[in-house]
């Protein structure tokens, strides 16, 4: 069999798959932070265009992908599915390992899948500018690309620490015509407040979100976009899994387990949900494993609570696995996995035992990443190395048990902008950042969270 | 029609195409620097394995690609051919623009095409280690990858200026297990000599070549490898053009002109030679345009001479277009194009009027590169922007003339490790480095060069 299974542009999915339709227990509603009553869709209109709000609450199984969105996807999609022959050989395992490679996109990750869709729905709603936050810059790059493709402005609040130390993602956003500001900035009331308290603040994702939301609320024809967590974001990513099903069928194979890194959930949901539908609707039994870093273990050590999506506590309360919105993860290199909570859909599925979660140590992940580089010749993003670490463990288990299982994982992006992280590992400067129980209890002690009834 | 034309792994070419067989005038022989007599193949044996020496002098039209080499190519090849719909739209041109994208390889450029072949022939010859030089690191990365794939050691002498200022390519080579030393180093007699004269030397490609050759001559079971210029290197790259012919046929089109950046010639030869065969053997009339930087204009302002391949004057004398081996190009960002001479095969073809050459200004190239990023969503390597600049000019000419010509170019690599160059351009810190006539006359005044009879 071949190394890669490629599809034609005609095989780009025509529908987003909405798992809400097939979940045995629907997720509980988001609540208004003041009234603790379910929020109405209208409340979101200052931030998002109507089509996206409808998708956020939809229970339709399939939502048609607009032709214009598919035309842009076709620049790089369908993404290739690789058989990891080199890794199988290196591990001497009877397991068969496949990976879907999302690093072929303009931003180098899966993020443009939703950025393009969000930009499209904004464009037809008359939006002129979209604001967002970004950490290391993956999401900001994706949105910058998408906005430029539709002729809209893009304003990115980039966490100051990354802005100063990882300048190349900023350059990439500039190349796509986006305005990038270090956050905290003096462009917002909230930013000025933070700077007044601490002029040397290096910022956080929470602060950047608050700034992006504030600007979107103030400026005319301006909306806000989020790169993960929300239902409509996860929805858009399901094209990954849909393509992969067709590719696995062409390979004459089907996964026994699927592994994906987990930050807010969009990467995991993207590859897993279409397969999970087979579990739910066709009685298949594919293991779906979300991999988080041990330094931000909301799925494996957090609790299911109503909690805020942001640090400032301005968003609706969401029913999710969380470490508490005050939890500050240590600065691991996999910036995309440093989020205190898990998306609502994935949280409900985990609660219902329909998916699994494991946590991986940062040092183990980089070791796995380097093995992968040597075996497959592709440099994985630090986020993706989390999946690889779990895949290697499962493949070695297969070897021990003499079982030829089929393992699929999502190689969500390349690590070309993360070489300083590999440099740190190769120089012996990567440690794990284990979280102490007291740290979690402290951040979970906030009185503004509560267990769902 | 689709955005991309993909081929299956079965369609990877089975033969390297050797243009020597079809050239109306064969190139003149390399000469021994002392005797000025044609050198014998044996003279090259301390540096290269026999199979590569045979390829260097072969006039066989087709040389079979070993199965093991094709199996490694299949990890990323065939490389996609894209229709540049976004760029056509941006330029509002009736021209049809296609590009072959070599950035999908493990090193992110076309360089692994020959690195893998060279590593294979070394492996079967019993080589245990290969030494080489690298500037910014593209070639070093490719050879590191290839050596690792065949279980050989790789020792890279990296120009000190790049080693210090562009560390990420070094990390990538380390990830592929290569040993990387800043050049000049204290590991060679020549390096120590240079350091003694100037302890602060930031090195040059010429010095690094001398160091790599010295180590290869000294150590047992150790050979040397070069990433361009030589006939066998150009030969290996012809898989690019062969794939592209099949893809153009699938697109139902054929180029009126082919454009490729020009450093030593391997990238240009790779895409052009198989099409040039159509000109030579089938009376086609495809324009083949080599694009060099105005700061290193050997094809457009150099002279056809017997000259050395390296700065130290240790290699055989080669009949080629050159600016003189003492010529020091200004430090433009397209490091791969900073070479004083042109490969022998390409020089002869230019002399015979079978190909064309143009020079592009660095600032124009970055402007073209940014247009391409916006139009196509791919960040081109600085080398590749030279082709893009010419393509845009030709496409605009088509528009002016109202002609729908078909333009093909080689997008030889991505620019993910060159973002500092884009940053410099976006910050207004890129200038062109025009070469003065006196500068060329000075470097051409060396008495150790001479015009062929």
mmCIF file of C-alpha atoms in Angstrom, chain B residues 1 35 58 98:
data_model
loop_
_atom_site.group_PDB
_atom_site.id
_atom_site.type_symbol
_atom_site.label_atom_id
_atom_site.label_comp_id
_atom_site.label_asym_id
_atom_site.label_seq_id
_atom_site.Cartn_x
_atom_site.Cartn_y
_atom_site.Cartn_z
ATOM 1 C CA UNK B 1 -10.215 22.454 -13.276
ATOM 2 C CA UNK B 35 48.169 20.368 -15.554
ATOM 3 C CA UNK B 58 27.636 9.629 -18.310
ATOM 4 C CA UNK B 98 1.146 26.825 -12.697
#
